mmCIF file of C-alpha atoms in Angstrom:
data_model
loop_
_atom_site.group_PDB
_atom_site.id
_atom_site.type_symbol
_atom_site.label_atom_id
_atom_site.label_comp_id
_atom_site.label_asym_id
_atom_site.label_seq_id
_atom_site.Cartn_x
_atom_site.Cartn_y
_atom_site.Cartn_z
ATOM 1 C CA UNK E 1 0.000 0.000 0.000
ATOM 2 C CA UNK E 2 1.172 3.382 -0.895
ATOM 3 C CA UNK E 3 1.369 5.779 2.000
ATOM 4 C CA UNK E 4 -1.246 8.474 2.018
ATOM 5 C CA UNK E 5 -0.051 11.763 0.806
ATOM 6 C CA UNK E 6 -0.864 14.670 3.046
ATOM 7 C CA UNK E 7 -3.573 16.778 1.599
ATOM 8 C CA UNK E 8 -2.575 20.331 0.905
ATOM 9 C CA UNK E 9 -4.138 22.743 3.309
ATOM 10 C CA UNK E 10 -6.575 25.163 1.821
ATOM 11 C CA UNK E 11 -5.170 28.643 1.543
ATOM 12 C CA UNK E 12 -6.107 30.810 4.456
ATOM 13 C CA UNK E 13 -7.017 34.424 4.188
ATOM 14 C CA UNK E 14 -4.018 36.635 4.960
ATOM 15 C CA UNK E 15 -3.900 38.075 8.407
ATOM 16 C CA UNK E 16 -4.369 41.835 8.202
ATOM 17 C CA UNK E 17 -1.139 43.629 8.780
ATOM 18 C CA UNK E 18 -0.873 45.294 12.117
ATOM 19 C CA UNK E 19 -0.880 49.071 11.791
ATOM 20 C CA UNK E 20 2.656 49.329 13.092
ATOM 21 C CA UNK E 21 3.199 52.667 11.347
ATOM 22 C CA UNK E 22 0.095 54.202 12.936
ATOM 23 C CA UNK E 23 0.944 52.854 16.364
ATOM 24 C CA UNK E 24 4.492 54.124 15.995
ATOM 25 C CA UNK E 25 3.235 57.623 15.206
ATOM 26 C CA UNK E 26 0.461 57.772 17.790
ATOM 27 C CA UNK E 27 2.733 56.451 20.534
ATOM 28 C CA UNK E 28 5.322 59.119 19.800
ATOM 29 C CA UNK E 29 4.335 62.314 21.622
ATOM 30 C CA UNK E 30 6.505 64.507 19.404
ATOM 31 C CA UNK E 31 4.972 63.178 16.174
ATOM 32 C CA UNK E 32 1.484 63.317 17.662
ATOM 33 C CA UNK E 33 1.916 66.993 18.565
ATOM 34 C CA UNK E 34 3.180 67.733 15.056
ATOM 35 C CA UNK E 35 -0.041 66.256 13.663
ATOM 36 C CA UNK E 36 -2.432 67.927 16.088
ATOM 37 C CA UNK E 37 -0.839 71.363 15.741
ATOM 38 C CA UNK E 38 -1.643 71.308 12.016
ATOM 39 C CA UNK E 39 -5.388 71.047 12.545
ATOM 40 C CA UNK E 40 -7.017 73.994 10.815
ATOM 41 C CA UNK E 41 -9.449 75.323 13.426
ATOM 42 C CA UNK E 42 -9.728 75.510 17.216
ATOM 43 C CA UNK E 43 -12.907 73.428 16.965
ATOM 44 C CA UNK E 44 -10.804 70.616 15.477
ATOM 45 C CA UNK E 45 -8.420 71.003 18.395
ATOM 46 C CA UNK E 46 -11.319 70.591 20.851
ATOM 47 C CA UNK E 47 -12.382 67.382 19.086
ATOM 48 C CA UNK E 48 -8.824 66.067 19.293
ATOM 49 C CA UNK E 49 -8.710 66.853 23.021
ATOM 50 C CA UNK E 50 -11.761 64.617 23.553
ATOM 51 C CA UNK E 51 -9.939 61.517 22.270
ATOM 52 C CA UNK E 52 -8.092 60.725 25.498
ATOM 53 C CA UNK E 53 -6.489 62.312 28.537
ATOM 54 C CA UNK E 54 -3.135 62.071 26.785
ATOM 55 C CA UNK E 55 -4.378 64.018 23.779
ATOM 56 C CA UNK E 56 -6.037 66.519 26.113
ATOM 57 C CA UNK E 57 -2.718 67.067 27.873
ATOM 58 C CA UNK E 58 -1.009 67.914 24.588
ATOM 59 C CA UNK E 59 -3.840 70.125 23.295
ATOM 60 C CA UNK E 60 -4.060 72.141 26.526
ATOM 61 C CA UNK E 61 -0.341 72.701 26.998
ATOM 62 C CA UNK E 62 0.353 76.492 26.995
ATOM 63 C CA UNK E 63 3.442 76.156 24.780
ATOM 64 C CA UNK E 64 1.468 74.045 22.314
ATOM 65 C CA UNK E 65 -1.387 76.569 22.249
ATOM 66 C CA UNK E 66 1.023 79.440 21.581
ATOM 67 C CA UNK E 67 2.440 77.535 18.628
ATOM 68 C CA UNK E 68 -1.044 76.643 17.393
ATOM 69 C CA UNK E 69 -2.095 80.327 17.427
ATOM 70 C CA UNK E 70 1.082 81.295 15.587
ATOM 71 C CA UNK E 71 0.480 78.708 12.853
ATOM 72 C CA UNK E 72 -3.238 79.524 12.605
ATOM 73 C CA UNK E 73 -3.777 83.280 13.021
ATOM 74 C CA UNK E 74 -7.260 84.707 13.373
ATOM 75 C CA UNK E 75 -9.243 84.770 10.148
ATOM 76 C CA UNK E 76 -11.513 87.696 9.259
ATOM 77 C CA UNK E 77 -15.206 86.858 9.321
ATOM 78 C CA UNK E 78 -16.242 90.051 7.554
ATOM 79 C CA UNK E 79 -16.301 93.819 7.855
ATOM 80 C CA UNK E 80 -18.652 96.664 8.716
ATOM 81 C CA UNK E 81 -19.755 99.352 6.275
ATOM 82 C CA UNK E 82 -21.723 102.505 7.041
ATOM 83 C CA UNK E 83 -25.138 102.652 5.388
ATOM 84 C CA UNK E 84 -27.792 105.346 5.556
ATOM 85 C CA UNK E 85 -31.196 104.111 6.667
ATOM 86 C CA UNK E 86 -34.006 106.377 7.865
ATOM 87 C CA UNK E 87 -31.733 109.394 8.014
ATOM 88 C CA UNK E 88 -29.267 107.746 10.402
ATOM 89 C CA UNK E 89 -26.016 105.980 9.713
ATOM 90 C CA UNK E 90 -26.237 102.345 10.760
ATOM 91 C CA UNK E 91 -23.255 99.995 10.449
ATOM 92 C CA UNK E 92 -23.962 96.882 8.392
ATOM 93 C CA UNK E 93 -21.893 93.695 8.634
ATOM 94 C CA UNK E 94 -20.783 92.047 5.378
ATOM 95 C CA UNK E 95 -19.602 88.457 5.656
ATOM 96 C CA UNK E 96 -16.490 87.373 3.771
ATOM 97 C CA UNK E 97 -17.384 85.394 0.637
ATOM 98 C CA UNK E 98 -16.656 81.679 0.297
ATOM 99 C CA UNK E 99 -16.326 81.090 4.006
ATOM 100 C CA UNK E 100 -15.176 77.719 5.307
ATOM 101 C CA UNK E 101 -18.126 75.776 6.829
ATOM 102 C CA UNK E 102 -16.568 76.127 10.297
ATOM 103 C CA UNK E 103 -16.405 79.932 9.964
ATOM 104 C CA UNK E 104 -19.854 80.135 8.378
ATOM 105 C CA UNK E 105 -21.284 78.300 11.397
ATOM 106 C CA UNK E 106 -19.625 80.842 13.708
ATOM 107 C CA UNK E 107 -21.236 83.697 11.751
ATOM 108 C CA UNK E 108 -24.675 82.093 12.048
ATOM 109 C CA UNK E 109 -24.377 81.936 15.836
ATOM 110 C CA UNK E 110 -23.092 85.504 16.153
ATOM 111 C CA UNK E 111 -25.033 88.750 16.235
ATOM 112 C CA UNK E 112 -23.483 91.610 14.267
ATOM 113 C CA UNK E 113 -26.354 94.121 14.435
ATOM 114 C CA UNK E 114 -25.411 97.493 15.889
ATOM 115 C CA UNK E 115 -27.179 100.831 16.181
ATOM 116 C CA UNK E 116 -24.196 102.929 17.278
ATOM 117 C CA UNK E 117 -21.228 104.498 15.547
ATOM 118 C CA UNK E 118 -18.234 102.143 15.332
ATOM 119 C CA UNK E 119 -14.981 103.603 16.548
ATOM 120 C CA UNK E 120 -12.736 100.581 16.121
ATOM 121 C CA UNK E 121 -12.635 96.785 15.829
ATOM 122 C CA UNK E 122 -9.996 94.445 17.237
ATOM 123 C CA UNK E 123 -9.701 90.752 18.153
ATOM 124 C CA UNK E 124 -13.405 90.056 17.749
ATOM 125 C CA UNK E 125 -14.515 93.102 19.749
ATOM 126 C CA UNK E 126 -16.225 96.233 18.427
ATOM 127 C CA UNK E 127 -15.893 99.611 20.136
ATOM 128 C CA UNK E 128 -19.017 101.715 19.722
ATOM 129 C CA UNK E 129 -19.692 105.351 20.603
ATOM 130 C CA UNK E 130 -23.128 106.728 21.391
ATOM 131 C CA UNK E 131 -24.395 109.918 22.997
ATOM 132 C CA UNK E 132 -26.040 109.634 26.391
ATOM 133 C CA UNK E 133 -27.300 112.786 28.118
ATOM 134 C CA UNK E 134 -24.984 114.959 26.000
ATOM 135 C CA UNK E 135 -22.020 112.745 26.934
ATOM 136 C CA UNK E 136 -20.226 110.433 24.518
ATOM 137 C CA UNK E 137 -20.198 106.902 25.873
ATOM 138 C CA UNK E 138 -17.925 104.127 24.600
ATOM 139 C CA UNK E 139 -18.902 100.483 24.849
ATOM 140 C CA UNK E 140 -17.215 97.234 23.889
ATOM 141 C CA UNK E 141 -19.379 94.676 22.101
ATOM 142 C CA UNK E 142 -18.461 91.069 21.262
ATOM 143 C CA UNK E 143 -20.533 89.903 18.258
ATOM 144 C CA UNK E 144 -19.388 86.317 18.789
ATOM 145 C CA UNK E 145 -20.816 86.374 22.333
ATOM 146 C CA UNK E 146 -24.034 88.397 21.983
ATOM 147 C CA UNK E 147 -25.367 87.290 25.385
ATOM 148 C CA UNK E 148 -22.625 89.209 27.166
ATOM 149 C CA UNK E 149 -23.431 92.684 28.346
ATOM 150 C CA UNK E 150 -21.709 95.604 26.675
ATOM 151 C CA UNK E 151 -19.232 96.950 29.250
ATOM 152 C CA UNK E 152 -18.896 100.716 29.352
ATOM 153 C CA UNK E 153 -15.392 102.063 28.883
ATOM 154 C CA UNK E 154 -14.619 104.322 31.869
ATOM 155 C CA UNK E 155 -13.983 107.945 30.960
ATOM 156 C CA UNK E 156 -10.389 109.084 31.104
ATOM 157 C CA UNK E 157 -9.420 111.591 33.772
ATOM 158 C CA UNK E 158 -8.915 115.147 32.468
ATOM 159 C CA UNK E 159 -5.368 116.197 31.691
ATOM 160 C CA UNK E 160 -3.834 119.448 32.888
ATOM 161 C CA UNK E 161 -2.047 121.240 30.048
ATOM 162 C CA UNK E 162 0.349 124.066 30.707
ATOM 163 C CA UNK E 163 0.747 124.623 26.961
ATOM 164 C CA UNK E 164 -2.237 124.053 24.642
ATOM 165 C CA UNK E 165 -1.702 121.098 22.328
ATOM 166 C CA UNK E 166 -1.548 121.692 18.579
ATOM 167 C CA UNK E 167 -2.754 118.187 17.833
ATOM 168 C CA UNK E 168 -4.420 115.442 19.853
ATOM 169 C CA UNK E 169 -5.012 111.823 18.904
ATOM 170 C CA UNK E 170 -6.508 109.071 21.074
ATOM 171 C CA UNK E 171 -7.026 105.395 20.496
ATOM 172 C CA UNK E 172 -8.113 102.310 22.415
ATOM 173 C CA UNK E 173 -5.669 99.463 22.011
ATOM 174 C CA UNK E 174 -6.157 95.763 22.680
ATOM 175 C CA UNK E 175 -3.352 93.499 23.674
ATOM 176 C CA UNK E 176 -3.031 90.580 21.254
ATOM 177 C CA UNK E 177 -4.739 87.492 22.642
ATOM 178 C CA UNK E 178 -6.670 89.370 25.313
ATOM 179 C CA UNK E 179 -10.110 87.729 25.666
ATOM 180 C CA UNK E 180 -11.503 89.867 28.466
ATOM 181 C CA UNK E 181 -13.614 91.983 26.115
ATOM 182 C CA UNK E 182 -12.307 95.208 27.686
ATOM 183 C CA UNK E 183 -9.706 97.500 26.152
ATOM 184 C CA UNK E 184 -6.322 97.094 27.675
ATOM 185 C CA UNK E 185 -4.596 100.392 26.859
ATOM 186 C CA UNK E 186 -5.633 103.930 25.993
ATOM 187 C CA UNK E 187 -3.170 105.865 23.849
ATOM 188 C CA UNK E 188 -3.292 109.653 24.044
ATOM 189 C CA UNK E 189 -0.855 111.476 21.766
ATOM 190 C CA UNK E 190 -0.341 115.240 21.651
ATOM 191 C CA UNK E 191 1.822 117.563 19.606
ATOM 192 C CA UNK E 192 3.217 120.551 21.458
ATOM 193 C CA UNK E 193 5.618 122.812 19.538
ATOM 194 C CA UNK E 194 7.979 120.489 17.644
ATOM 195 C CA UNK E 195 7.600 117.342 19.689
ATOM 196 C CA UNK E 196 5.120 114.581 20.384
ATOM 197 C CA UNK E 197 4.135 113.390 23.826
ATOM 198 C CA UNK E 198 2.516 110.006 24.254
ATOM 199 C CA UNK E 199 0.529 109.084 27.363
ATOM 200 C CA UNK E 200 -0.455 105.453 27.821
ATOM 201 C CA UNK E 201 -3.148 104.544 30.348
ATOM 202 C CA UNK E 202 -3.910 101.043 31.600
ATOM 203 C CA UNK E 203 -7.340 99.832 32.669
ATOM 204 C CA UNK E 204 -7.147 97.981 35.965
ATOM 205 C CA UNK E 205 -10.165 97.139 38.085
ATOM 206 C CA UNK E 206 -12.351 99.489 36.073
ATOM 207 C CA UNK E 207 -10.078 102.477 36.752
ATOM 208 C CA UNK E 208 -7.626 104.106 34.354
ATOM 209 C CA UNK E 209 -4.114 104.649 35.652
ATOM 210 C CA UNK E 210 -1.195 106.189 33.791
ATOM 211 C CA UNK E 211 1.165 103.461 32.630
ATOM 212 C CA UNK E 212 3.846 105.562 30.955
ATOM 213 C CA UNK E 213 4.587 108.892 29.283
ATOM 214 C CA UNK E 214 7.283 109.690 26.760
ATOM 215 C CA UNK E 215 8.240 112.651 24.579
ATOM 216 C CA UNK E 216 10.150 112.711 21.321
ATOM 217 C CA UNK E 217 11.012 115.109 18.534
ATOM 218 C CA UNK E 218 9.606 113.772 15.307
ATOM 219 C CA UNK E 219 9.106 115.617 12.037
ATOM 220 C CA UNK E 220 5.574 114.562 11.303
ATOM 221 C CA UNK E 221 2.898 112.017 12.136
ATOM 222 C CA UNK E 222 -0.280 111.601 10.079
ATOM 223 C CA UNK E 223 -3.568 112.719 11.598
ATOM 224 C CA UNK E 224 -4.586 109.054 11.787
ATOM 225 C CA UNK E 225 -1.341 107.216 12.580
ATOM 226 C CA UNK E 226 -3.120 103.836 12.984
ATOM 227 C CA UNK E 227 -1.063 102.605 15.957
ATOM 228 C CA UNK E 228 -0.501 98.897 16.324
ATOM 229 C CA UNK E 229 0.153 97.258 19.710
ATOM 230 C CA UNK E 230 2.374 94.170 19.592
ATOM 231 C CA UNK E 231 3.729 92.750 22.834
ATOM 232 C CA UNK E 232 4.943 95.826 24.752
ATOM 233 C CA UNK E 233 5.555 98.109 21.783
ATOM 234 C CA UNK E 234 3.319 100.519 19.854
ATOM 235 C CA UNK E 235 4.169 101.025 16.168
ATOM 236 C CA UNK E 236 3.137 104.100 14.133
ATOM 237 C CA UNK E 237 4.149 105.221 10.646
ATOM 238 C CA UNK E 238 5.805 108.643 10.560
ATOM 239 C CA UNK E 239 7.860 110.984 8.436
ATOM 240 C CA UNK E 240 11.508 111.667 9.012
ATOM 241 C CA UNK E 241 11.448 114.791 6.865
ATOM 242 C CA UNK E 242 9.249 117.156 4.869
ATOM 243 C CA UNK E 243 9.898 117.638 1.173
ATOM 244 C CA UNK E 244 8.817 120.170 -1.424
ATOM 245 C CA UNK E 245 6.769 118.582 -4.187
ATOM 246 C CA UNK E 246 5.989 120.187 -7.559
ATOM 247 C CA UNK E 247 2.363 119.719 -8.557
ATOM 248 C CA UNK E 248 0.564 120.635 -11.784
ATOM 249 C CA UNK E 249 1.014 124.173 -13.154
ATOM 250 C CA UNK E 250 4.305 124.516 -11.220
ATOM 251 C CA UNK E 251 2.444 124.642 -7.924
ATOM 252 C CA UNK E 252 4.663 123.700 -5.020
ATOM 253 C CA UNK E 253 3.601 122.273 -1.705
ATOM 254 C CA UNK E 254 5.376 120.856 1.296
ATOM 255 C CA UNK E 255 4.419 117.250 1.904
ATOM 256 C CA UNK E 256 5.481 114.747 4.488
ATOM 257 C CA UNK E 257 7.079 111.603 3.157
ATOM 258 C CA UNK E 258 6.583 108.676 5.491
ATOM 259 C CA UNK E 259 9.975 107.016 5.549
ATOM 260 C CA UNK E 260 10.038 105.513 9.027
ATOM 261 C CA UNK E 261 8.116 103.819 11.808
ATOM 262 C CA UNK E 262 7.939 105.408 15.243
ATOM 263 C CA UNK E 263 8.030 102.820 18.023
ATOM 264 C CA UNK E 264 6.997 103.453 21.638
ATOM 265 C CA UNK E 265 8.557 100.947 24.013
ATOM 266 C CA UNK E 266 6.249 100.587 27.020
ATOM 267 C CA UNK E 267 8.835 98.790 29.138
ATOM 268 C CA UNK E 268 11.249 101.680 29.494
ATOM 269 C CA UNK E 269 9.068 104.590 28.250
ATOM 270 C CA UNK E 270 11.320 105.300 25.289
ATOM 271 C CA UNK E 271 11.034 106.009 21.563
ATOM 272 C CA UNK E 272 13.025 104.705 18.639
ATOM 273 C CA UNK E 273 12.530 104.700 14.868
ATOM 274 C CA UNK E 274 12.753 101.999 12.226
ATOM 275 C CA UNK E 275 13.978 103.210 8.863
ATOM 276 C CA UNK E 276 11.973 101.892 5.919
ATOM 277 C CA UNK E 277 13.910 100.010 3.228
ATOM 278 C CA UNK E 278 15.377 102.090 0.428
ATOM 279 C CA UNK E 279 12.765 102.897 -2.171
ATOM 280 C CA UNK E 280 9.832 102.277 0.186
ATOM 281 C CA UNK E 281 7.834 105.371 1.133
ATOM 282 C CA UNK E 282 4.292 106.606 1.618
ATOM 283 C CA UNK E 283 3.255 110.122 0.716
ATOM 284 C CA UNK E 284 0.431 112.055 2.371
#
């Protein structure tokens, strides 16, 4: 008798490969943070934080959040325009076209209707001015949080001037990343003779207190210098000199050529200028 030959075993379905590459990535905290930090929106970051306590620890780390904000700066939702309705000027909000679904959902939940004059907008807050008993009143409104009350900006204390100012400019400034809904700094700039004096007030506990004052000699600043607060410095475009310009029909005028940026350092109450690159200028 011939020995029985072993029957060949039927082929078995291949065992699915273990996701070693995924496990290797997800178990590596450095690689995991590199993936999470590239999520497009804060809402995506919240969803990632719900995965596990480990993911929550990464997503809530202050250093990680600072990097996330740097990689994903705030995106504009829209802008206000002044329209005339019923004899009064009412600001109307215009949403940015082709919004991402995440941003469109934010706009649907917000309330952008206002009945007061808009003085400024910054970091999701709108500063409005309205007249109340013959007194101008400033309020801060957060369209993204319409249920919050509109805090009233306390009035600045009067300044004593020995010499009348030739020019006065004031502006509410918000520190980047401040979510309190209240203005952080009030910039008051005055021109007396040939110099500029800048007073910076800080709002603390609902009371304004002078933070710093500094004086500098500067050739010219525009009537609306559009100051920008970054960290502890205030940046404003300015002119380093005035030049004579020939207009049509040989008409001459003296114009200021903006060739520099005036910087107010709040740490040591000092000024310094940044020269614009050669060939870069802005004429008024």
